[in-house]
mmCIF file of C-alpha atoms in Angstrom:
data_model
loop_
_atom_site.group_PDB
_atom_site.id
_atom_site.type_symbol
_atom_site.label_atom_id
_atom_site.label_comp_id
_atom_site.label_asym_id
_atom_site.label_seq_id
_atom_site.Cartn_x
_atom_site.Cartn_y
_atom_site.Cartn_z
ATOM 1 C CA MET I 18 154.399 36.538 261.777
ATOM 2 C CA ASP I 19 154.781 36.572 257.703
ATOM 3 C CA PHE I 20 156.316 39.326 256.294
ATOM 4 C CA SER I 21 157.009 38.419 252.706
ATOM 5 C CA PRO I 22 154.767 40.408 250.212
ATOM 6 C CA ARG I 23 152.678 37.551 250.706
ATOM 7 C CA GLY I 24 152.484 37.330 254.199
ATOM 8 C CA MET I 25 150.086 40.023 256.977
ATOM 9 C CA GLY I 26 153.101 40.594 258.408
ATOM 10 C CA ARG I 27 153.567 43.562 255.840
ATOM 11 C CA VAL I 28 149.735 44.878 256.140
ATOM 12 C CA TYR I 29 150.351 45.309 259.925
ATOM 13 C CA LEU I 30 153.288 46.456 259.933
ATOM 14 C CA TRP I 31 152.533 49.418 256.925
ATOM 15 C CA THR I 32 149.470 49.495 258.733
ATOM 16 C CA ILE I 33 151.087 50.546 261.788
ATOM 17 C CA LEU I 34 153.927 53.029 260.456
ATOM 18 C CA GLY I 35 151.811 54.515 257.637
ATOM 19 C CA THR I 36 149.184 55.885 260.207
ATOM 20 C CA ALA I 37 152.063 57.245 262.975
ATOM 21 C CA ALA I 38 153.306 58.707 259.917
ATOM 22 C CA CYS I 39 150.018 60.444 259.402
ATOM 23 C CA ILE I 40 150.326 61.169 262.940
ATOM 24 C CA ALA I 41 153.372 62.169 263.058
ATOM 25 C CA ALA I 42 152.894 64.824 260.347
ATOM 26 C CA ALA I 43 149.175 66.227 261.504
ATOM 27 C CA LEU I 44 150.949 66.703 264.632
ATOM 28 C CA PHE I 45 153.893 68.921 262.696
ATOM 29 C CA VAL I 46 151.819 70.804 261.084
ATOM 30 C CA ASP I 47 149.843 71.306 264.218
ATOM 31 C CA SER I 48 152.838 72.256 266.107
ATOM 32 C CA PHE I 49 153.766 76.068 265.105
ATOM 33 C CA ASN I 50 150.142 76.728 266.295
ATOM 34 C CA PHE I 51 150.630 74.809 269.726
ATOM 35 C CA PRO I 52 152.146 78.523 271.175
ATOM 36 C CA ASN I 53 148.905 80.014 270.474
ATOM 37 C CA LEU I 54 146.575 77.531 271.967
ATOM 38 C CA SER I 55 145.482 77.639 275.683
ATOM 39 C CA GLU I 56 147.015 74.407 277.221
ATOM 40 C CA GLN I 57 143.043 72.913 276.723
ATOM 41 C CA ALA I 58 143.131 73.915 273.279
ATOM 42 C CA ARG I 59 146.657 72.229 272.575
ATOM 43 C CA LEU I 60 145.835 68.763 274.188
ATOM 44 C CA ARG I 61 142.309 69.262 272.651
ATOM 45 C CA ALA I 62 144.226 69.854 269.118
ATOM 46 C CA ILE I 63 146.840 66.797 269.744
ATOM 47 C CA LEU I 64 143.973 64.437 270.753
ATOM 48 C CA VAL I 65 142.298 65.294 267.510
ATOM 49 C CA ASP I 66 145.345 64.642 265.665
ATOM 50 C CA ILE I 67 146.585 61.287 266.249
ATOM 51 C CA LEU I 68 142.069 60.263 266.556
ATOM 52 C CA LEU I 69 142.006 61.811 262.562
ATOM 53 C CA PRO I 70 144.232 60.255 261.083
ATOM 54 C CA THR I 71 143.737 57.083 263.270
ATOM 55 C CA GLY I 72 140.831 56.749 262.318
ATOM 56 C CA LEU I 73 141.377 57.475 258.363
ATOM 57 C CA ALA I 74 144.609 56.312 257.262
ATOM 58 C CA ALA I 75 144.914 53.375 259.450
ATOM 59 C CA PRO I 76 141.438 51.372 257.546
ATOM 60 C CA LEU I 77 142.381 52.572 254.008
ATOM 61 C CA LEU I 78 146.392 51.727 254.342
ATOM 62 C CA PHE I 79 144.836 48.349 255.762
ATOM 63 C CA PHE I 80 142.405 47.970 253.200
ATOM 64 C CA LEU I 81 145.366 49.146 249.954
ATOM 65 C CA THR I 82 148.151 46.983 251.477
ATOM 66 C CA GLY I 83 145.486 44.191 251.704
ATOM 67 C CA LYS I 84 145.040 44.413 247.835
ATOM 68 C CA LEU I 85 148.594 44.159 247.273
ATOM 69 C CA ARG I 86 149.283 41.373 249.516
ATOM 70 C CA GLU I 87 146.244 39.954 247.666
ATOM 71 C CA LEU I 88 147.961 41.261 244.151
ATOM 72 C CA ALA I 89 151.378 38.931 245.330
ATOM 73 C CA ILE I 90 149.085 35.805 246.262
ATOM 74 C CA ALA I 91 147.637 35.575 243.298
ATOM 75 C CA HIS I 92 151.506 36.357 241.085
ATOM 76 C CA HIS I 93 152.542 33.496 243.179
ATOM 77 C CA ARG I 94 149.845 31.586 241.794
ATOM 78 C CA LEU I 95 150.253 32.563 238.642
ATOM 79 C CA THR I 96 153.881 31.741 238.813
ATOM 80 C CA GLU I 97 153.863 28.502 240.047
ATOM 81 C CA TYR I 98 150.714 27.505 237.698
ATOM 82 C CA ALA I 99 153.228 28.390 235.071
ATOM 83 C CA SER I 100 155.980 26.215 235.886
ATOM 84 C CA LEU I 101 154.105 23.369 237.695
ATOM 85 C CA ASP I 102 153.269 20.182 235.474
ATOM 86 C CA ALA I 103 149.412 20.084 236.739
ATOM 87 C CA LEU I 104 149.433 16.282 236.954
ATOM 88 C CA THR I 105 152.737 16.214 238.433
ATOM 89 C CA GLY I 106 152.557 18.804 240.816
ATOM 90 C CA LEU I 107 156.429 18.576 239.076
ATOM 91 C CA LEU I 108 157.994 20.480 237.239
ATOM 92 C CA ASN I 109 157.405 21.104 234.270
ATOM 93 C CA ARG I 110 159.705 20.435 231.132
ATOM 94 C CA ALA I 111 160.493 24.061 230.875
ATOM 95 C CA ALA I 112 160.577 25.160 234.326
ATOM 96 C CA PHE I 113 162.941 22.101 235.069
ATOM 97 C CA THR I 114 165.455 23.060 232.109
ATOM 98 C CA ALA I 115 165.527 26.907 233.020
ATOM 99 C CA GLU I 116 166.080 25.991 236.846
ATOM 100 C CA VAL I 117 168.864 23.335 235.557
ATOM 101 C CA GLU I 118 170.497 25.854 233.220
ATOM 102 C CA ALA I 119 170.756 28.514 236.022
ATOM 103 C CA HIS I 120 172.220 25.925 237.900
ATOM 104 C CA LEU I 121 175.022 25.031 235.031
ATOM 105 C CA GLY I 122 175.675 28.646 234.250
ATOM 106 C CA PRO I 123 179.286 29.820 234.686
ATOM 107 C CA GLY I 124 179.984 31.514 238.770
ATOM 108 C CA GLN I 125 176.042 30.463 239.431
ATOM 109 C CA HIS I 126 177.604 27.831 242.322
ATOM 110 C CA PRO I 127 180.960 28.139 242.433
ATOM 111 C CA ARG I 128 181.661 26.403 245.808
ATOM 112 C CA GLN I 129 179.392 23.193 244.460
ATOM 113 C CA GLU I 130 180.006 22.849 241.095
ATOM 114 C CA ARG I 131 180.076 18.411 240.721
ATOM 115 C CA GLY I 132 176.596 17.156 240.507
ATOM 116 C CA ALA I 133 174.627 14.682 238.894
ATOM 117 C CA LEU I 134 171.447 14.689 236.146
ATOM 118 C CA LEU I 135 169.239 11.298 236.195
ATOM 119 C CA VAL I 136 166.628 10.960 233.503
ATOM 120 C CA ILE I 137 163.487 8.184 234.483
ATOM 121 C CA ASP I 138 161.454 6.911 232.003
ATOM 122 C CA ALA I 139 158.853 4.430 232.842
ATOM 123 C CA ASP I 140 159.176 0.962 231.455
ATOM 124 C CA ASN I 141 156.600 -0.815 229.507
ATOM 125 C CA PHE I 142 153.969 2.263 230.206
ATOM 126 C CA LYS I 143 151.889 1.838 226.734
ATOM 127 C CA ALA I 144 150.758 -1.092 227.857
ATOM 128 C CA ILE I 145 148.972 -0.089 230.906
ATOM 129 C CA ASN I 146 147.093 2.891 229.143
ATOM 130 C CA ASP I 147 146.097 -0.186 226.454
ATOM 131 C CA SER I 148 145.180 -2.492 229.079
ATOM 132 C CA TYR I 149 143.871 -0.141 232.655
ATOM 133 C CA GLY I 150 142.659 3.417 230.669
ATOM 134 C CA HIS I 151 144.833 6.873 230.530
ATOM 135 C CA ASP I 152 143.083 7.256 234.070
ATOM 136 C CA ALA I 153 144.974 4.484 235.506
ATOM 137 C CA GLY I 154 147.905 5.770 233.579
ATOM 138 C CA ASP I 155 147.536 8.493 235.217
ATOM 139 C CA GLU I 156 147.673 7.563 238.482
ATOM 140 C CA ALA I 157 150.763 5.301 238.173
ATOM 141 C CA LEU I 158 152.153 8.483 236.426
ATOM 142 C CA ARG I 159 151.395 10.409 240.218
ATOM 143 C CA LEU I 160 152.736 7.180 242.025
ATOM 144 C CA ILE I 161 155.729 7.499 240.160
ATOM 145 C CA ALA I 162 156.350 11.050 241.130
ATOM 146 C CA GLY I 163 155.834 10.263 244.129
ATOM 147 C CA ALA I 164 158.357 7.666 245.038
ATOM 148 C CA ILE I 165 161.004 10.203 243.064
ATOM 149 C CA ARG I 166 160.142 13.110 244.853
ATOM 150 C CA GLY I 167 160.629 10.855 248.615
ATOM 151 C CA VAL I 168 164.213 10.370 247.773
ATOM 152 C CA LEU I 169 165.040 13.831 247.038
ATOM 153 C CA ARG I 170 166.782 16.225 249.018
ATOM 154 C CA ARG I 171 165.288 20.046 249.761
ATOM 155 C CA ALA I 172 168.190 20.893 247.285
ATOM 156 C CA ASP I 173 167.778 18.611 244.817
ATOM 157 C CA ARG I 174 165.114 19.347 241.098
ATOM 158 C CA VAL I 175 162.836 16.776 239.892
ATOM 159 C CA GLY I 176 160.254 17.481 237.563
ATOM 160 C CA ARG I 177 158.629 15.866 234.465
ATOM 161 C CA LEU I 178 159.815 15.711 230.964
ATOM 162 C CA GLY I 179 157.069 14.766 228.991
ATOM 163 C CA GLY I 180 155.014 11.545 228.724
ATOM 164 C CA GLU I 181 156.365 8.615 231.440
ATOM 165 C CA GLU I 182 159.767 10.587 231.390
ATOM 166 C CA PHE I 183 161.601 12.179 234.096
ATOM 167 C CA GLY I 184 164.454 14.165 235.289
ATOM 168 C CA VAL I 185 165.865 15.121 239.016
ATOM 169 C CA LEU I 186 169.340 17.002 239.637
ATOM 170 C CA LEU I 187 171.401 15.774 242.097
ATOM 171 C CA PRO I 188 173.641 18.857 242.816
ATOM 172 C CA GLY I 189 176.903 17.841 244.946
ATOM 173 C CA SER I 190 176.638 14.215 243.513
ATOM 174 C CA THR I 191 180.010 12.112 243.536
ATOM 175 C CA PRO I 192 178.708 8.943 240.207
ATOM 176 C CA ILE I 193 178.789 7.214 243.608
ATOM 177 C CA THR I 194 175.865 9.118 245.440
ATOM 178 C CA ALA I 195 174.301 9.276 242.501
ATOM 179 C CA GLU I 196 173.983 6.471 241.146
ATOM 180 C CA ALA I 197 172.795 5.395 245.395
ATOM 181 C CA VAL I 198 170.215 7.517 244.423
ATOM 182 C CA ALA I 199 168.866 6.173 241.609
ATOM 183 C CA GLU I 200 168.815 2.429 243.009
ATOM 184 C CA ARG I 201 166.561 4.122 245.712
ATOM 185 C CA ILE I 202 164.120 5.477 243.021
ATOM 186 C CA ARG I 203 164.475 2.289 240.710
ATOM 187 C CA SER I 204 163.694 0.462 244.325
ATOM 188 C CA ASN I 205 160.921 3.075 245.502
ATOM 189 C CA VAL I 206 158.975 3.070 242.229
ATOM 190 C CA ARG I 207 159.100 -1.424 241.943
ATOM 191 C CA ALA I 208 157.572 -1.346 245.739
ATOM 192 C CA ILE I 209 154.519 1.047 244.931
ATOM 193 C CA ALA I 210 151.132 -1.285 244.586
ATOM 194 C CA PHE I 211 149.328 -0.276 241.929
ATOM 195 C CA ALA I 212 146.326 -2.755 240.538
ATOM 196 C CA PRO I 213 144.451 -0.562 238.168
ATOM 197 C CA SER I 214 140.556 -2.748 238.385
ATOM 198 C CA GLY I 215 141.672 -4.666 241.161
ATOM 199 C CA ALA I 216 144.569 -6.761 239.740
ATOM 200 C CA PRO I 217 148.010 -5.817 240.664
ATOM 201 C CA HIS I 218 150.387 -4.444 238.096
ATOM 202 C CA PRO I 219 154.056 -4.018 238.596
ATOM 203 C CA ILE I 220 155.618 -0.673 238.076
ATOM 204 C CA SER I 221 159.392 -0.086 236.838
ATOM 205 C CA VAL I 222 161.506 2.333 235.750
ATOM 206 C CA SER I 223 164.941 2.450 233.452
ATOM 207 C CA ILE I 224 167.167 5.063 235.089
ATOM 208 C CA GLY I 225 169.720 7.394 232.481
ATOM 209 C CA GLY I 226 172.610 9.256 234.669
ATOM 210 C CA ALA I 227 175.239 11.247 233.790
ATOM 211 C CA VAL I 228 177.598 12.534 236.129
ATOM 212 C CA TYR I 229 179.574 16.058 235.684
ATOM 213 C CA GLU I 230 183.042 17.204 237.915
ATOM 214 C CA GLN I 231 182.596 21.123 236.152
ATOM 215 C CA PRO I 232 178.947 22.932 234.801
ATOM 216 C CA VAL I 233 178.527 22.011 231.379
ATOM 217 C CA PRO I 234 175.710 22.474 228.899
ATOM 218 C CA TYR I 235 172.333 21.575 230.147
ATOM 219 C CA ASN I 236 172.201 19.627 226.061
ATOM 220 C CA GLU I 237 174.681 17.866 226.402
ATOM 221 C CA LEU I 238 174.711 16.902 230.029
ATOM 222 C CA PHE I 239 171.148 15.723 228.936
ATOM 223 C CA ARG I 240 172.326 13.636 225.877
ATOM 224 C CA ARG I 241 174.795 12.397 227.901
ATOM 225 C CA ALA I 242 172.192 10.846 230.466
ATOM 226 C CA ASP I 243 169.682 9.844 227.387
ATOM 227 C CA GLN I 244 172.524 7.491 226.198
ATOM 228 C CA GLN I 245 172.901 5.701 229.017
ATOM 229 C CA LEU I 246 169.305 5.533 230.315
ATOM 230 C CA TYR I 247 168.828 4.078 226.313
ATOM 231 C CA LEU I 248 171.297 1.440 227.586
ATOM 232 C CA ALA I 249 169.431 0.222 230.517
ATOM 233 C CA LYS I 250 166.346 0.240 228.401
ATOM 234 C CA ARG I 251 168.555 -2.439 225.947
ATOM 235 C CA ASN I 252 170.377 -4.333 228.379
ATOM 236 C CA GLY I 253 166.731 -5.102 230.113
ATOM 237 C CA ARG I 254 165.056 -2.252 231.831
ATOM 238 C CA ASP I 255 164.418 -1.892 235.641
ATOM 239 C CA ARG I 256 167.590 -1.343 235.621
ATOM 240 C CA VAL I 257 170.242 2.289 236.773
ATOM 241 C CA LEU I 258 173.228 2.959 234.168
ATOM 242 C CA VAL I 259 175.213 5.939 235.538
ATOM 243 C CA ALA I 260 178.454 7.497 233.883
ATOM 244 C CA PRO I 261 180.784 10.295 234.852
ATOM 245 C CA ILE I 262 181.247 13.359 232.247
ATOM 246 C CA SER I 263 185.115 13.842 231.386
ATOM 247 C CA ASP I 264 185.008 15.373 228.284
ATOM 248 C CA VAL I 265 182.946 17.925 228.066
ATOM 249 C CA ARG I 266 184.237 21.354 228.008
ATOM 250 C CA PRO I 267 182.923 23.970 230.888
ATOM 251 C CA VAL I 268 180.021 26.161 230.219
ATOM 252 C CA ALA I 269 182.535 29.160 230.888
ATOM 253 C CA SER I 270 185.325 27.988 228.333
ATOM 254 C CA LEU I 271 182.133 27.935 225.380
ATOM 255 C CA ALA I 272 180.379 31.684 226.868
ATOM 256 C CA ALA I 273 184.261 32.760 226.008
#
């Protein structure tokens, strides 16, 4: 049973508890009159004290708590719409940046301060839009997003940074594991069967990565990963370049 604000469990629970409280209040108030009543009248009063709140309070409480649940669901959906990219279903740039910054903040993850940021960019993407139209380009972006998501763990974060560029945060990753994940992403994208207008068209991505051993400012981490992406593009595309960060001051010292 789901007892979260969006679950029916909470509706049933508060309806039962609220009705029980109304019954208890009615019995308490009437209890002062019980000594003056005959046994039959007392039983009738107790029955009324139980049935009347049950008949009135239970439906009202169920209705009100149901409305609160609907509000919670609507709020959750609005939050999702505000944080997700409409085309790919990934985090949008603002939400991805906020999550990475929160992860990198001082004291956020004291037991797992290392990790990696990957910046992924589709190669020669303009050719797809020019040759097959923007609908085909949108489909290619959805396929790339799915290929990236299929490699990642639950703890990883992925977002669309804009256009044909994506970002991936890999908490706890070493240079070796980050490069391995990036290679799997590259291979997954290369294996996509993309055939707009019936004509096969290969898709590839270039990936730049920056690996940190302690929390660093997001802007600096992104700049380092973007530098690696630029080198991957310049060296022929469809390749991965991941490098560690060793000379960036930690966030805590910058904030001091």
